[in-house]
Amino acid sequence: MSSRPLFPAHAEGPRPARLNLGRLALYLCLIAAAAAFLFPLWVMVTTSLKDMEAVRSGSIFGWPAQPSLEAWKSAWTSACTGLTCEGLRGGFVNSLLILVPSVALPVALGAVTGYALSFWRPRGGKLLFGGLLIGLFIPYQVFIYPLVRILSSVGLYGNIGGIVAVHTIFAMPIMLLLFRNYYASLPMDLFKAARIDGGGFWTIFRRVVLPMSAPIIVVAVILQVTGVWNDFLFGLIFAGSDNLPMTVQLNNIVNSARGAQEYNVQMAATILTALVPLIVYFFSGRWFVRGIAAGAVKG
Amino acid sequence: MAQDGSISMRRPLKLLQGQTALLPGWLILIVAYIGTILWTARISFTASRSIPVDTFVGFDQYARLFRSNRWVQSVENMLLYGSLFILGCLIIGFLLAVLLDQKVKGESVFRTIFLYPYAVSFVVTGLVWQWVLNPSLGLQKAVRDLGFENFTFDWLVDRDRAIYVLTGAAVWQASGLVMALMLAGLRGVDGDLWKAARVDGASAPRYYLRVVLPLLKPSIFSSVVLLGVAVIKSYDLVVAMTSGGPGNATELPAKFIMDYLFGRQNLGLATAASVVLLVTVIAVLAPLAYVQSQRARRIRT
């Protein structure tokens, strides 16, 4: 995580060919690729704006003759998400309730642990760091059953507390990686000066380290917001039936639907669920990339 | 480590605070990671069905696992899906990065478009593609309506082909990631290399394949590791897109384990399967980690 921008303004590759034909082919390729990437999004949007009659008769590519937000309304308020048919509203609220603590806690924990590891260098720190990093690669299925038992023995199974605990446990490696690498790039002298001035553990963290951590906190928050919002597995197992996140309820709307399939409602629900991470992504592009790149650097 | 540790060594009280701050980390590592792995491994050697019991049966569960057609097919599916997925993402990601590296106008717009699928969840990815590939109302019908009446594209419900459309959806979701990593790598390539290559008479494709690609090894390595981890963890995408079907055609190990843990109440078999998955990951990662550490040592000396 250096301050070097990931994508410097000037490409260093071959100079563009003078031949305009070549440039034209280049742009045609790029536009074709962009169309291929955008096409599912287009289909999602157009389908969600149709009524079922138009879905059945027309092409999935086509723009509806009479666009309407009816499907969006039923996706939000009346689609069946399991036993109840009250739309995705509840799932949205659940996802928010899960999101806030599941972002705040791991980010705080990652920051403090990364700070302790980088600047205080406690004994065993490297072992802890290495051990937690291995956690990045291990399939979750190995942990899940015992974790269900452990969490239920302390009353943290099937409620918001439980799902927050699970998100915290599994976000720890990547959060630690982000913060430790960032702090390792800060000058040690700053820390030494603060030590000579008599600063204690928390004072140095609050006064010296935290004010310099803004960029990495932004990266960590973006990574965690999209990660938690997009989670399906943990929400399904640990949140409990009253707190199922939006992703799980969305999957119920589509895959446990009885009778006639309302594809327009399904696509509206799909967009609604994708909206939060998409908005985060479109407004934070560069930071988002830094997050995924940071995860890859020391992978 | 030693040279900076000296300050804290002189003040053992302060050092204690540093250690206390690590407590949550140690707790997670020892209880939530190591403890649960050992517990899972222990169950896998018992005859546990819906609740864990202490009747040890040695490797019986493992033997049963590999006699199970569903498991064997899950593993085979994962190998096919995993290799096509990683290869597909690498090729598409690299091509997109090279195209974007030609000083194109609106580069950031293209970059945003190629990476946005990576921001949406696997559930969303699976559901969208399930709809696009819907045999009666999706792509197949759209093309037939254009006049190609015999056009058939029903891979989603085709036992032999469903795994390929699952892979396609996954590639759509993740190739932007490779594009971003490769592009970052390309920007670190010295521009003079191109001038030198051109003096030697190399064409652009040759330059990218022979000169640039070897320089991108770190980006390729990171991509393969990230994508490989995604393959092993693949669960949501299958659940949303095909539920493992038709038949067991798109069944994957991670889903097999979840089904036997929670749906079919067969703890012994499910835990044995997760241990197999864990050992596979270690078997793949250990040599990679060794190579990395050797390389790091060589650079240091």
mmCIF file of N, CA and C in Angstrom, chain A residues 60-110:
data_model
loop_
_atom_site.group_PDB
_atom_site.id
_atom_site.type_symbol
_atom_site.label_atom_id
_atom_site.label_comp_id
_atom_site.label_asym_id
_atom_site.label_seq_id
_atom_site.Cartn_x
_atom_site.Cartn_y
_atom_site.Cartn_z
ATOM 1 N N ILE A 60 -35.794 -10.445 -24.284
ATOM 2 C CA ILE A 60 -35.218 -9.956 -23.022
ATOM 3 C C ILE A 60 -34.405 -8.685 -23.229
ATOM 4 N N PHE A 61 -33.994 -8.437 -24.489
ATOM 5 C CA PHE A 61 -33.205 -7.229 -24.733
ATOM 6 C C PHE A 61 -34.061 -5.970 -24.793
ATOM 7 N N GLY A 62 -35.322 -6.169 -25.171
ATOM 8 C CA GLY A 62 -36.142 -5.032 -25.556
ATOM 9 C C GLY A 62 -36.500 -4.086 -24.430
ATOM 10 N N TRP A 63 -36.563 -2.802 -24.784
ATOM 11 C CA TRP A 63 -37.016 -1.799 -23.834
ATOM 12 C C TRP A 63 -38.541 -1.868 -23.788
ATOM 13 N N PRO A 64 -39.158 -1.861 -22.609
ATOM 14 C CA PRO A 64 -40.612 -2.021 -22.514
ATOM 15 C C PRO A 64 -41.366 -0.883 -23.201
ATOM 16 N N ALA A 65 -42.491 -1.237 -23.832
ATOM 17 C CA ALA A 65 -43.322 -0.220 -24.471
ATOM 18 C C ALA A 65 -43.896 0.722 -23.417
ATOM 19 N N GLN A 66 -44.336 0.125 -22.313
ATOM 20 C CA GLN A 66 -44.850 0.967 -21.221
ATOM 21 C C GLN A 66 -44.100 0.650 -19.945
ATOM 22 N N PRO A 67 -42.962 1.327 -19.744
ATOM 23 C CA PRO A 67 -42.182 1.035 -18.546
ATOM 24 C C PRO A 67 -42.997 1.355 -17.290
ATOM 25 N N SER A 68 -42.936 0.464 -16.316
ATOM 26 C CA SER A 68 -43.656 0.754 -15.066
ATOM 27 C C SER A 68 -42.833 0.272 -13.874
ATOM 28 N N LEU A 69 -43.070 0.872 -12.749
ATOM 29 C CA LEU A 69 -42.320 0.514 -11.548
ATOM 30 C C LEU A 69 -43.107 -0.466 -10.671
ATOM 31 N N GLU A 70 -44.168 -1.073 -11.265
ATOM 32 C CA GLU A 70 -45.002 -2.004 -10.498
ATOM 33 C C GLU A 70 -44.175 -3.150 -9.900
ATOM 34 N N ALA A 71 -43.299 -3.725 -10.744
ATOM 35 C CA ALA A 71 -42.507 -4.866 -10.284
ATOM 36 C C ALA A 71 -41.599 -4.458 -9.118
ATOM 37 N N TRP A 72 -41.066 -3.243 -9.203
ATOM 38 C CA TRP A 72 -40.215 -2.748 -8.115
ATOM 39 C C TRP A 72 -41.022 -2.656 -6.832
ATOM 40 N N LYS A 73 -42.287 -2.168 -6.987
ATOM 41 C CA LYS A 73 -43.118 -2.008 -5.797
ATOM 42 C C LYS A 73 -43.388 -3.369 -5.156
ATOM 43 N N SER A 74 -43.732 -4.364 -5.985
ATOM 44 C CA SER A 74 -44.004 -5.661 -5.354
ATOM 45 C C SER A 74 -42.731 -6.298 -4.812
ATOM 46 N N ALA A 75 -41.604 -6.090 -5.465
ATOM 47 C CA ALA A 75 -40.358 -6.633 -4.929
ATOM 48 C C ALA A 75 -40.077 -6.043 -3.544
ATOM 49 N N TRP A 76 -40.387 -4.786 -3.389
ATOM 50 C CA TRP A 76 -40.079 -4.106 -2.133
ATOM 51 C C TRP A 76 -41.105 -4.423 -1.047
ATOM 52 N N THR A 77 -42.411 -4.570 -1.451
ATOM 53 C CA THR A 77 -43.432 -4.648 -0.406
ATOM 54 C C THR A 77 -44.212 -5.962 -0.343
ATOM 55 N N SER A 78 -44.249 -6.770 -1.411
ATOM 56 C CA SER A 78 -45.168 -7.906 -1.340
ATOM 57 C C SER A 78 -44.627 -9.235 -1.854
ATOM 58 N N ALA A 79 -43.404 -9.286 -2.358
ATOM 59 C CA ALA A 79 -42.879 -10.561 -2.842
ATOM 60 C C ALA A 79 -42.660 -11.514 -1.666
ATOM 61 N N CYS A 80 -42.790 -12.814 -1.922
ATOM 62 C CA CYS A 80 -42.661 -13.801 -0.853
ATOM 63 C C CYS A 80 -41.187 -14.156 -0.629
ATOM 64 N N THR A 81 -40.702 -13.871 0.564
ATOM 65 C CA THR A 81 -39.291 -14.102 0.869
ATOM 66 C C THR A 81 -39.118 -15.314 1.766
ATOM 67 N N GLY A 82 -40.054 -16.243 1.698
ATOM 68 C CA GLY A 82 -40.002 -17.400 2.588
ATOM 69 C C GLY A 82 -41.402 -17.627 3.105
ATOM 70 N N LEU A 83 -41.563 -17.614 4.417
ATOM 71 C CA LEU A 83 -42.895 -17.853 4.965
ATOM 72 C C LEU A 83 -43.792 -16.630 4.822
ATOM 73 N N THR A 84 -43.184 -15.454 4.804
ATOM 74 C CA THR A 84 -43.985 -14.238 4.711
ATOM 75 C C THR A 84 -43.883 -13.639 3.320
ATOM 76 N N CYS A 85 -44.841 -12.791 2.977
ATOM 77 C CA CYS A 85 -44.841 -12.141 1.673
ATOM 78 C C CYS A 85 -44.888 -10.633 1.846
ATOM 79 N N GLU A 86 -43.835 -10.086 2.405
ATOM 80 C CA GLU A 86 -43.813 -8.647 2.650
ATOM 81 C C GLU A 86 -42.686 -7.962 1.902
ATOM 82 N N GLY A 87 -42.153 -8.621 0.894
ATOM 83 C CA GLY A 87 -41.122 -7.999 0.075
ATOM 84 C C GLY A 87 -39.771 -7.944 0.754
ATOM 85 N N LEU A 88 -38.860 -7.222 0.093
ATOM 86 C CA LEU A 88 -37.474 -7.167 0.560
ATOM 87 C C LEU A 88 -37.222 -6.113 1.627
ATOM 88 N N ARG A 89 -38.250 -5.333 1.948
ATOM 89 C CA ARG A 89 -38.064 -4.276 2.950
ATOM 90 C C ARG A 89 -37.355 -4.775 4.198
ATOM 91 N N GLY A 90 -37.939 -5.860 4.757
ATOM 92 C CA GLY A 90 -37.392 -6.407 5.995
ATOM 93 C C GLY A 90 -35.948 -6.834 5.832
ATOM 94 N N GLY A 91 -35.650 -7.470 4.701
ATOM 95 C CA GLY A 91 -34.289 -7.921 4.451
ATOM 96 C C GLY A 91 -33.322 -6.754 4.359
ATOM 97 N N PHE A 92 -33.808 -5.661 3.764
ATOM 98 C CA PHE A 92 -32.969 -4.464 3.658
ATOM 99 C C PHE A 92 -32.618 -3.947 5.047
ATOM 100 N N VAL A 93 -33.636 -3.857 5.918
ATOM 101 C CA VAL A 93 -33.391 -3.386 7.281
ATOM 102 C C VAL A 93 -32.447 -4.345 8.012
ATOM 103 N N ASN A 94 -32.691 -5.656 7.873
ATOM 104 C CA ASN A 94 -31.800 -6.628 8.511
ATOM 105 C C ASN A 94 -30.359 -6.437 8.048
ATOM 106 N N SER A 95 -30.195 -6.292 6.713
ATOM 107 C CA SER A 95 -28.846 -6.129 6.180
ATOM 108 C C SER A 95 -28.173 -4.891 6.769
ATOM 109 N N LEU A 96 -28.956 -3.811 6.931
ATOM 110 C CA LEU A 96 -28.386 -2.592 7.518
ATOM 111 C C LEU A 96 -27.980 -2.832 8.965
ATOM 112 N N LEU A 97 -28.869 -3.515 9.721
ATOM 113 C CA LEU A 97 -28.578 -3.775 11.134
ATOM 114 C C LEU A 97 -27.338 -4.656 11.288
ATOM 115 N N ILE A 98 -27.172 -5.583 10.345
ATOM 116 C CA ILE A 98 -25.984 -6.441 10.373
ATOM 117 C C ILE A 98 -24.758 -5.640 9.941
ATOM 118 N N LEU A 99 -24.966 -4.781 8.933
ATOM 119 C CA LEU A 99 -23.846 -4.082 8.293
ATOM 120 C C LEU A 99 -23.081 -3.168 9.260
ATOM 121 N N VAL A 100 -23.811 -2.321 9.968
ATOM 122 C CA VAL A 100 -23.130 -1.278 10.742
ATOM 123 C C VAL A 100 -22.130 -1.853 11.753
ATOM 124 N N PRO A 101 -22.574 -2.731 12.669
ATOM 125 C CA PRO A 101 -21.579 -3.285 13.600
ATOM 126 C C PRO A 101 -20.559 -4.202 12.921
ATOM 127 N N SER A 102 -20.971 -4.883 11.827
ATOM 128 C CA SER A 102 -20.041 -5.808 11.165
ATOM 129 C C SER A 102 -18.983 -5.076 10.363
ATOM 130 N N VAL A 103 -19.152 -3.781 10.181
ATOM 131 C CA VAL A 103 -18.103 -2.982 9.565
ATOM 132 C C VAL A 103 -17.268 -2.324 10.651
ATOM 133 N N ALA A 104 -17.962 -1.695 11.622
ATOM 134 C CA ALA A 104 -17.258 -0.924 12.652
ATOM 135 C C ALA A 104 -16.310 -1.806 13.464
ATOM 136 N N LEU A 105 -16.813 -2.953 13.914
ATOM 137 C CA LEU A 105 -16.012 -3.792 14.812
ATOM 138 C C LEU A 105 -14.739 -4.336 14.146
ATOM 139 N N PRO A 106 -14.837 -4.994 12.980
ATOM 140 C CA PRO A 106 -13.611 -5.503 12.358
ATOM 141 C C PRO A 106 -12.623 -4.398 11.977
ATOM 142 N N VAL A 107 -13.125 -3.245 11.525
ATOM 143 C CA VAL A 107 -12.208 -2.168 11.153
ATOM 144 C C VAL A 107 -11.451 -1.680 12.392
ATOM 145 N N ALA A 108 -12.190 -1.481 13.494
ATOM 146 C CA ALA A 108 -11.535 -1.030 14.729
ATOM 147 C C ALA A 108 -10.522 -2.065 15.211
ATOM 148 N N LEU A 109 -10.940 -3.313 15.195
ATOM 149 C CA LEU A 109 -10.064 -4.381 15.673
ATOM 150 C C LEU A 109 -8.826 -4.511 14.789
ATOM 151 N N GLY A 110 -9.027 -4.415 13.478
ATOM 152 C CA GLY A 110 -7.908 -4.498 12.550
ATOM 153 C C GLY A 110 -6.933 -3.350 12.755
#
